PDB file of C-alpha atoms in Angstrom:
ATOM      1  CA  UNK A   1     -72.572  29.226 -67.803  1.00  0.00           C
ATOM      2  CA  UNK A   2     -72.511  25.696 -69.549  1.00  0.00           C
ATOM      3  CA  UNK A   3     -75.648  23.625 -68.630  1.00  0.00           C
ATOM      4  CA  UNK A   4     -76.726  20.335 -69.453  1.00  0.00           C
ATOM      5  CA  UNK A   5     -80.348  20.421 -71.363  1.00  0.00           C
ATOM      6  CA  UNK A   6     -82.588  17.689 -70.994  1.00  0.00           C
ATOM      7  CA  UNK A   7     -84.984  17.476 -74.303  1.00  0.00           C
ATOM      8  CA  UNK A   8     -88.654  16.612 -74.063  1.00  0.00           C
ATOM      9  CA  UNK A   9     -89.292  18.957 -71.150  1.00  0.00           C
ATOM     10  CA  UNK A  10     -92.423  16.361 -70.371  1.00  0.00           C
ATOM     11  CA  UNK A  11     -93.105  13.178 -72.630  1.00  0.00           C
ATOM     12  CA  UNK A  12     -96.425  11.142 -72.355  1.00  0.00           C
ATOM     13  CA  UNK A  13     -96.254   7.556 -73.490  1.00  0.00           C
ATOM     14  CA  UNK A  14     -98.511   4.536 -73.670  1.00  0.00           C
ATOM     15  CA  UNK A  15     -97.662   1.558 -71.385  1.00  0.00           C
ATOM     16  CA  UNK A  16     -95.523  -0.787 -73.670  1.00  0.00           C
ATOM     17  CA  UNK A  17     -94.012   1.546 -75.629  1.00  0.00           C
ATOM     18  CA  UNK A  18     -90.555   2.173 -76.281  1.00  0.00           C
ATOM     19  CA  UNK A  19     -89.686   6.081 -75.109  1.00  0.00           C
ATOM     20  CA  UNK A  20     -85.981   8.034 -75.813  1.00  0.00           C
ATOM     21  CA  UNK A  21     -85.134  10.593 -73.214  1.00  0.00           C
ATOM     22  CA  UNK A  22     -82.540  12.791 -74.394  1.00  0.00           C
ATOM     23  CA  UNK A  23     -79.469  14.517 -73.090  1.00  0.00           C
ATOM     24  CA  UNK A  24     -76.535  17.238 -74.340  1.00  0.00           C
ATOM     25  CA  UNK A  25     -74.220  17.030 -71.338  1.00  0.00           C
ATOM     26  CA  UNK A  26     -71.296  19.891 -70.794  1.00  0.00           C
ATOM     27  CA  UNK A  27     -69.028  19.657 -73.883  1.00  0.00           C
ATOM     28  CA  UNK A  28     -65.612  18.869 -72.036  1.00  0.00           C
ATOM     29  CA  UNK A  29     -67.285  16.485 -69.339  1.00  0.00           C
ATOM     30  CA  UNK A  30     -66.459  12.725 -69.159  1.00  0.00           C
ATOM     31  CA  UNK A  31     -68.761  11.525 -66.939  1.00  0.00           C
ATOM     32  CA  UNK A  32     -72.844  11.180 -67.740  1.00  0.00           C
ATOM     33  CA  UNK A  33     -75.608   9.849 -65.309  1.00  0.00           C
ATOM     34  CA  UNK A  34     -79.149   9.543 -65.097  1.00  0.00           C
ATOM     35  CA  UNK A  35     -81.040   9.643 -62.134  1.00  0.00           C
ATOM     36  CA  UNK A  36     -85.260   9.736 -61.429  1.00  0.00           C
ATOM     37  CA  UNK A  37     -87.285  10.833 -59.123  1.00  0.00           C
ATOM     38  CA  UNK A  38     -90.728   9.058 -59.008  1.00  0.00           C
ATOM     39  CA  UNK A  39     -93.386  11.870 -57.356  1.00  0.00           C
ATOM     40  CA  UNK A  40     -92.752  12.312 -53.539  1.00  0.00           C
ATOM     41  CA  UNK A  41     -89.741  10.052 -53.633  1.00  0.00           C
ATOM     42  CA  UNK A  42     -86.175  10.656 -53.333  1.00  0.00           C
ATOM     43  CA  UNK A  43     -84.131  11.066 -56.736  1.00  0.00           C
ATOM     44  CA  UNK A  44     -82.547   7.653 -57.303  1.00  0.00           C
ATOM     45  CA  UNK A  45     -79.389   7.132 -59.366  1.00  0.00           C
ATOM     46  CA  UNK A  46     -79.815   4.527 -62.232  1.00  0.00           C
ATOM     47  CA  UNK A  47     -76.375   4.602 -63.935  1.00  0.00           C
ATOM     48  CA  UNK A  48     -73.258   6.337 -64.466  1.00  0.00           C
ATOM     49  CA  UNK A  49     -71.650   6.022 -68.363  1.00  0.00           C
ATOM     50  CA  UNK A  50     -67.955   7.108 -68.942  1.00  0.00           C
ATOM     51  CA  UNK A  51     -65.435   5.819 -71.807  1.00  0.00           C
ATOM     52  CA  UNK A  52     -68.513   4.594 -73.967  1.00  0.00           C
ATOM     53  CA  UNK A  53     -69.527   2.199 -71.190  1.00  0.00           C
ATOM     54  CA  UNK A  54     -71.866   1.824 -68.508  1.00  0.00           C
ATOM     55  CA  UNK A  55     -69.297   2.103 -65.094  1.00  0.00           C
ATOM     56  CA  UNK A  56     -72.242   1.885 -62.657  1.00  0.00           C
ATOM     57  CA  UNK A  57     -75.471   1.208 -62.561  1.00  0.00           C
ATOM     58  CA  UNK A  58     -78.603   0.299 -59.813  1.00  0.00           C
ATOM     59  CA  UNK A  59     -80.681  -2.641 -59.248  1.00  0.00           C
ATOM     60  CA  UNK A  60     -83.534  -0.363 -60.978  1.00  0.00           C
ATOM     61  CA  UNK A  61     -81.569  -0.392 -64.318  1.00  0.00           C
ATOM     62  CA  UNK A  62     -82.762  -3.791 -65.729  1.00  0.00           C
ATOM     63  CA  UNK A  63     -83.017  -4.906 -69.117  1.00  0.00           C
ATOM     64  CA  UNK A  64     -85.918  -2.608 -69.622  1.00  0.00           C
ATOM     65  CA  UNK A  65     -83.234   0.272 -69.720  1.00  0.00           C
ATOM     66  CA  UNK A  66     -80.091   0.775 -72.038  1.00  0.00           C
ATOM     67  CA  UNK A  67     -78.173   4.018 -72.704  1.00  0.00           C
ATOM     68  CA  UNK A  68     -76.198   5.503 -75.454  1.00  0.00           C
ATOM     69  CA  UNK A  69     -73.843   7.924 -76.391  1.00  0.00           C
ATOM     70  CA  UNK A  70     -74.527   7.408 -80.400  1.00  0.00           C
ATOM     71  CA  UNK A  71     -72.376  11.220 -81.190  1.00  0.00           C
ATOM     72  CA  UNK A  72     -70.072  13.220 -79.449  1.00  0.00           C
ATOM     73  CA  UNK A  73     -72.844  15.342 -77.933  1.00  0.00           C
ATOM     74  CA  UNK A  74     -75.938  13.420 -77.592  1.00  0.00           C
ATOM     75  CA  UNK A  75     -76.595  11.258 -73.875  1.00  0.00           C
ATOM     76  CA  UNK A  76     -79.950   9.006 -74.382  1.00  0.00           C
ATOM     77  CA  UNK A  77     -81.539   6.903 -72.183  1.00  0.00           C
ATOM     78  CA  UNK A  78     -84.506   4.310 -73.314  1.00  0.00           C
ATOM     79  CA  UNK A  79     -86.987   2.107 -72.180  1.00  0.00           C
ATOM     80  CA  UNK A  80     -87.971  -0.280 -74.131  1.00  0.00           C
ATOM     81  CA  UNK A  81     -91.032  -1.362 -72.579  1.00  0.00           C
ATOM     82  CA  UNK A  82     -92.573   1.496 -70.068  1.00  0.00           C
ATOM     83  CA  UNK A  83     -94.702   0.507 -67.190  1.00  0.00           C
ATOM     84  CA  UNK A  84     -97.073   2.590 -65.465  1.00  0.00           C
ATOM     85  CA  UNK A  85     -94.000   2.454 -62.432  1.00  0.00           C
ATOM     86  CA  UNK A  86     -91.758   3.967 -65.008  1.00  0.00           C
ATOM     87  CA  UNK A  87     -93.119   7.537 -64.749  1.00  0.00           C
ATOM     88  CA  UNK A  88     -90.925   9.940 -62.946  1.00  0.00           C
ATOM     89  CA  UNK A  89     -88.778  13.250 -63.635  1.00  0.00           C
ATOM     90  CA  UNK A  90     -85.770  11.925 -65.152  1.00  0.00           C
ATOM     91  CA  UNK A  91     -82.677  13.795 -64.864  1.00  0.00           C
ATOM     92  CA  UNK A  92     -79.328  13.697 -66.749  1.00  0.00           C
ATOM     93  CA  UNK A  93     -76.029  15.088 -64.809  1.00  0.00           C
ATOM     94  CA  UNK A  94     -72.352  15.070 -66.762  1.00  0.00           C
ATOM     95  CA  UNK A  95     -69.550  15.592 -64.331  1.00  0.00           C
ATOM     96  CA  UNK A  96     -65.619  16.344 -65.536  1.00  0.00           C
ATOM     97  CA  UNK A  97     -64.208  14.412 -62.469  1.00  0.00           C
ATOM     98  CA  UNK A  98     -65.756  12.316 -60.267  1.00  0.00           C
ATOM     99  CA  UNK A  99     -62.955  12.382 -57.715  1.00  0.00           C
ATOM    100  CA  UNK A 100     -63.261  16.388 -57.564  1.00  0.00           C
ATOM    101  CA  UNK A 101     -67.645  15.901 -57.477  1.00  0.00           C
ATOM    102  CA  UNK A 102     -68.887  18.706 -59.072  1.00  0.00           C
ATOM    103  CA  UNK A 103     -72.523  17.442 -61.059  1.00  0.00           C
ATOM    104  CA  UNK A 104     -74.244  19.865 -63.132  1.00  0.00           C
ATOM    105  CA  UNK A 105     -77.860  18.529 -63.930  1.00  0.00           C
ATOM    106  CA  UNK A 106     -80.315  19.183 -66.579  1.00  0.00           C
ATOM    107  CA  UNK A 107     -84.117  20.308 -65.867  1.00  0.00           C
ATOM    108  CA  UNK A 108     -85.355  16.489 -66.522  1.00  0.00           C
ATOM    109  CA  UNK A 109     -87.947  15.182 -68.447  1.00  0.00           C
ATOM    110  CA  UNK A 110     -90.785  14.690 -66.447  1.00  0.00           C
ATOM    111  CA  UNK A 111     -92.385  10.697 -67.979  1.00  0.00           C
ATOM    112  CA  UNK A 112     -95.902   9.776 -67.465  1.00  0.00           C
ATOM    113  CA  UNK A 113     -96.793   6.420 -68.637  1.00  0.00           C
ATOM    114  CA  UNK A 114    -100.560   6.470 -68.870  1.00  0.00           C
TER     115      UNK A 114
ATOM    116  CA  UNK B   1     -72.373   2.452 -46.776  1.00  0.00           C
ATOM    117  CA  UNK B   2     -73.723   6.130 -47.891  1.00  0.00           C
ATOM    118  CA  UNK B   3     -76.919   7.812 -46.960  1.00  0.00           C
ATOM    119  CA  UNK B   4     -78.220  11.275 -45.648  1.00  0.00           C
ATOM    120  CA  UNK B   5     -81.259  11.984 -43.477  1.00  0.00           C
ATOM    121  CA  UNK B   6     -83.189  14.851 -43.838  1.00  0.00           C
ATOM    122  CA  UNK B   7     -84.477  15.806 -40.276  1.00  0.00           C
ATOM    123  CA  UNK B   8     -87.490  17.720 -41.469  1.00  0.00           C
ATOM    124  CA  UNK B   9     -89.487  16.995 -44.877  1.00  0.00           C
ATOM    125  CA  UNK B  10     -91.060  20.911 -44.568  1.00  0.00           C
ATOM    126  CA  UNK B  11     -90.048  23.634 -42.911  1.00  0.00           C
ATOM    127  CA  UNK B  12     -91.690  27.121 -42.699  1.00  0.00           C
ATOM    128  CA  UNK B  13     -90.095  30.554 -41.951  1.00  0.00           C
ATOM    129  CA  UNK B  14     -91.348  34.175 -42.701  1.00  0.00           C
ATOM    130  CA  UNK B  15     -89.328  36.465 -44.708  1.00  0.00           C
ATOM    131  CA  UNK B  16     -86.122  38.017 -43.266  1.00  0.00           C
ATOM    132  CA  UNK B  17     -86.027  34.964 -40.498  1.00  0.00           C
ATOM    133  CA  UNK B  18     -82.774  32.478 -40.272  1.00  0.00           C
ATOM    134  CA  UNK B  19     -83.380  29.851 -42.282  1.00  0.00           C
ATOM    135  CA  UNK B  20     -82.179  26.326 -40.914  1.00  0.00           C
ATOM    136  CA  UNK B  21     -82.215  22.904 -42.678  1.00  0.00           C
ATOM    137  CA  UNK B  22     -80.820  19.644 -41.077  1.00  0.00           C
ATOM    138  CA  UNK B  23     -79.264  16.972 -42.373  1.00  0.00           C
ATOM    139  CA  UNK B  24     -76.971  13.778 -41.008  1.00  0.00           C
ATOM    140  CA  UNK B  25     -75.241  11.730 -43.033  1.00  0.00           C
ATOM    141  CA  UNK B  26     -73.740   8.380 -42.860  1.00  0.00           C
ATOM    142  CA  UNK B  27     -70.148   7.216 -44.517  1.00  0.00           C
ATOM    143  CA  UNK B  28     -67.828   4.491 -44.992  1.00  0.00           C
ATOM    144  CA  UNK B  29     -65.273   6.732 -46.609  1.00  0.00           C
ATOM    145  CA  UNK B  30     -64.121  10.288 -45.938  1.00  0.00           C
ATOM    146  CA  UNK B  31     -67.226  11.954 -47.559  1.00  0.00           C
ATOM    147  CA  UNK B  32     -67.909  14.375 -49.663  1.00  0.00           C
ATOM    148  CA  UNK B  33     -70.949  16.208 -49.238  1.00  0.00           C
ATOM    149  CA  UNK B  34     -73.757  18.685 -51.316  1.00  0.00           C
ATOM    150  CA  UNK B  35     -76.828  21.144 -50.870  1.00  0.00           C
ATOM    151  CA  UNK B  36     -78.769  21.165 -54.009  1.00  0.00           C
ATOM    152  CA  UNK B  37     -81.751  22.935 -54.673  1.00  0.00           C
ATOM    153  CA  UNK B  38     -85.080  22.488 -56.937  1.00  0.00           C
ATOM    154  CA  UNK B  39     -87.515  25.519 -57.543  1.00  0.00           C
ATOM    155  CA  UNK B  40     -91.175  24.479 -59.011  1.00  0.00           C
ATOM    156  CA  UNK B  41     -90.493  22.915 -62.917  1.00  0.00           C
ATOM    157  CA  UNK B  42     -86.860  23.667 -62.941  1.00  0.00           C
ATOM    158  CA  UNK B  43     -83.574  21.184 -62.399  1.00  0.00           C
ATOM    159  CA  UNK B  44     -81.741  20.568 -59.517  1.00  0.00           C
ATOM    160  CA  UNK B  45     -78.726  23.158 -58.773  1.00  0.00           C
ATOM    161  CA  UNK B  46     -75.979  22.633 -56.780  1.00  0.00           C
ATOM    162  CA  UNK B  47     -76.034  25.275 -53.649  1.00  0.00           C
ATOM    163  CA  UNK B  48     -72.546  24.505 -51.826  1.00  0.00           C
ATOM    164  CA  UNK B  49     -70.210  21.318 -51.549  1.00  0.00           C
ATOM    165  CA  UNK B  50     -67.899  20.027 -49.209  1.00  0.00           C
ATOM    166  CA  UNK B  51     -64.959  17.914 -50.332  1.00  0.00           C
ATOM    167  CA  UNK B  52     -62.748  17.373 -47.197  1.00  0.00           C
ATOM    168  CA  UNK B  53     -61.798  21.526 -47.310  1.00  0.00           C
ATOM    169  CA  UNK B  54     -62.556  23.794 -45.154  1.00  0.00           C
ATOM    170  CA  UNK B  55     -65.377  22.473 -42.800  1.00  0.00           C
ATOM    171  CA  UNK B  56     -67.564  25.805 -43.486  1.00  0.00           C
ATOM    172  CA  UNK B  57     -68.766  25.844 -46.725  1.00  0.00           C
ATOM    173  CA  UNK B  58     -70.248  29.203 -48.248  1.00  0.00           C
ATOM    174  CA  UNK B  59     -72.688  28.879 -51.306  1.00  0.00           C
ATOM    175  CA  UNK B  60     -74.907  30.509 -53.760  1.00  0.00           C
ATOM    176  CA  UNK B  61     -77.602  33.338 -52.508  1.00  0.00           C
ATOM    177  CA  UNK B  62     -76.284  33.744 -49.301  1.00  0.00           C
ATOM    178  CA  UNK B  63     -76.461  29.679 -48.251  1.00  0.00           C
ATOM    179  CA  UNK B  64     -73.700  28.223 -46.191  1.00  0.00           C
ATOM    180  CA  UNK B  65     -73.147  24.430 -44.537  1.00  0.00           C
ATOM    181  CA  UNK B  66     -70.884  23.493 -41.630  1.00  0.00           C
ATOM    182  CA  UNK B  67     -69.601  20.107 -41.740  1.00  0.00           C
ATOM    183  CA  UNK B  68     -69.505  18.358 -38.285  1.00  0.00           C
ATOM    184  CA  UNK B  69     -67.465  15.404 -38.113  1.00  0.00           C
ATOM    185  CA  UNK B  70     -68.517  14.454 -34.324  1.00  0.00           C
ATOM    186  CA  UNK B  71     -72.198  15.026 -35.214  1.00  0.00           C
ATOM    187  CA  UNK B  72     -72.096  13.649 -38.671  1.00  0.00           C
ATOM    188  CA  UNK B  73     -73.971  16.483 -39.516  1.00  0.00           C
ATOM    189  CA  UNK B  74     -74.095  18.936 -42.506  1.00  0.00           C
ATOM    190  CA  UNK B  75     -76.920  21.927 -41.928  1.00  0.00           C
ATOM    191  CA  UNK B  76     -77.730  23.813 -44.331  1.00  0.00           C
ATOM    192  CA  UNK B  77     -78.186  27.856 -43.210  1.00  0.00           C
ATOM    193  CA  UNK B  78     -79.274  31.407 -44.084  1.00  0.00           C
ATOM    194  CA  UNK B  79     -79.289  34.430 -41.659  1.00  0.00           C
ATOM    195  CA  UNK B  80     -82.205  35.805 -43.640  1.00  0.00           C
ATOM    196  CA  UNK B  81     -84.812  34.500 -45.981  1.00  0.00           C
ATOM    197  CA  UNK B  82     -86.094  35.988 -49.038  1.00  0.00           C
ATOM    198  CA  UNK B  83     -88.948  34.709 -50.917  1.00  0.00           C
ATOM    199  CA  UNK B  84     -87.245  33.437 -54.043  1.00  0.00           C
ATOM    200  CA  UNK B  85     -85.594  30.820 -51.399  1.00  0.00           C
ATOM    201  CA  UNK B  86     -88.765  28.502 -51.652  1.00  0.00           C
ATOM    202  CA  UNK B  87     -87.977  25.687 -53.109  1.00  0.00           C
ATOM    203  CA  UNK B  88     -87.125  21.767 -52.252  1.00  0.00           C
ATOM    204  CA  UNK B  89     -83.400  21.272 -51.330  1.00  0.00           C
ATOM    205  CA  UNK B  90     -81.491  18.235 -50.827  1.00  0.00           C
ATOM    206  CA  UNK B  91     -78.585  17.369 -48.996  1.00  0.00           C
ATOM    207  CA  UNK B  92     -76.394  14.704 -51.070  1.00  0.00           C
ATOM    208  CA  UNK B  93     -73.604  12.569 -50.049  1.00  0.00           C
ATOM    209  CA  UNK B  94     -71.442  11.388 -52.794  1.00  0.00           C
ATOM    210  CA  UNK B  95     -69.988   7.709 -53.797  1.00  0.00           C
ATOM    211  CA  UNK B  96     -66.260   7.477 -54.543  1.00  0.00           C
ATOM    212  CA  UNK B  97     -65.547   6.726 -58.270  1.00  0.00           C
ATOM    213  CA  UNK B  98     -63.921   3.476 -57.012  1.00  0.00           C
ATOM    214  CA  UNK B  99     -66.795   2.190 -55.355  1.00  0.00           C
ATOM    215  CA  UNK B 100     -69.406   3.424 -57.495  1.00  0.00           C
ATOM    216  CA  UNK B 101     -69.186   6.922 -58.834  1.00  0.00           C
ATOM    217  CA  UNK B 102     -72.800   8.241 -57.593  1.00  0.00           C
ATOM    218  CA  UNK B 103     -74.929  10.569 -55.841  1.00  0.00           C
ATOM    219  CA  UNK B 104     -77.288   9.167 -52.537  1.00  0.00           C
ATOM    220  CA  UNK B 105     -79.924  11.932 -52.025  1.00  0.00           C
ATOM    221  CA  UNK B 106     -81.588  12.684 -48.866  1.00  0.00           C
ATOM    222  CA  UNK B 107     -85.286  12.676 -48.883  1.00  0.00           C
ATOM    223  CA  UNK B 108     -85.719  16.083 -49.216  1.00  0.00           C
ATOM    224  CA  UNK B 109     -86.917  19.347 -47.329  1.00  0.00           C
ATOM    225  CA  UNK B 110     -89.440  21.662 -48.787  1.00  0.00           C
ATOM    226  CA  UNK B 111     -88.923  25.596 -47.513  1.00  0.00           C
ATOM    227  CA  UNK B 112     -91.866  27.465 -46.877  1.00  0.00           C
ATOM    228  CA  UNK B 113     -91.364  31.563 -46.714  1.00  0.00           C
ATOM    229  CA  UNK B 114     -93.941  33.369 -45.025  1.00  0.00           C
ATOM    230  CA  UNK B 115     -94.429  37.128 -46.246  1.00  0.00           C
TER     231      UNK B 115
END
């Protein structure tokens, strides 16, 4: 069965640095996201990405964030600057059609910003 | 405006036991609705879904959901539990691609099976 894979596994990172969180989503899929899920919270959406743009995105995405589709396989999402606030499992999802929902997820990356 | 309460953030049952998980949702739009489910370390997979169908959903290992229109409701349920079924799950309502293409996750409810 296709899957979405979610590369590091877990990534530790000094506060203030720049970290790349990294994504293959489902070959024929058209639609990428990234949500978190900060420990004993509920998984958030951050932003949805389709047609080499961002389509949606949440008041947490701010400047500090930016995503990329640089190749035809590759999803990324960085943070320029991490806070401590930033650490979380981060999880990509690629979709084929919104309108008929049907989100397969990765096994995140789980961030800690030390 | 879309969101999904979980009624209960843990909920323990021994092995071989019906297995019950609530959840109510709240929609604007006609909705469409998920179970998902984490085990320890691993991603989130997608249980059942209902997308304005038939109102009772069957799913993966044995799952199924009713969805309840007059209750806004959307329980997640199991005649009989088996071990491997501990996990977190989350009931999900989803955002129309015209007014935002997203998920809005419930809070969560952590199963507990008893041997």
């Amino acid at each position: 069965e296709p899957e979405v894979t979610q590369t590091p596994s877990h990534q530790v990172t000094q506060m203030g640095q720049e970290v790349i969180l990294r994504c293959v989503p489902i070959s024929n899929h058209l639609y990428f996201y990234w949500y978190r899920q900060i420990l004993g919270q509920k998984v958030e959406f951050l932003v949805s990405f389709y047609n080499n743009e961002i389509s949606e995105k949440s008041e947490i995405f701010d400047d500090q964030f930016s995503v990329e589709r640089p190749d035809g396989s590759n999803f990324t999402l960085k943070i320029r600057s991490t806070k401590l606030e930033d650490s979380a499992m981060y999880f990509c999802a690629s979709s084929s059609n919104p309108d008929s929902p049907g989100y397969t997820f990765g096994s995140g990356t789980r961030l800690t910003v030390v | 405006a879309q969101s999904v309460t979980q009624l209960d953030s843990h909920v323990s049952v021994s092995e071989g036991t019906p297995v019950l998980l609530r959840c109510n949702y709240s929609s604007s739009y006609s909705p469409s609705l998920f179970w998902y489910v984490q085990h320890p370390n691993k991603g989130l997979q997608l249980l059942l879904k209902y997308t304005s169908a038939a109102t009772l959903v069957k799913g993966i290992n044995g799952f199924e959901a009713e969805f309840k229109k007059s209750e806004t409701s959307f329980h997640l349920t199991k005649p009989s539990a088996h071990m491997s079924d501990a996990a977190e799950y989350f009931c999900v309502v989803s955002v129309p691609k015209e007014y935002g293409n997203k998920l809005v996750f419930g809070a969560g409810t952590i199963l507990r099976v008893k041997s």
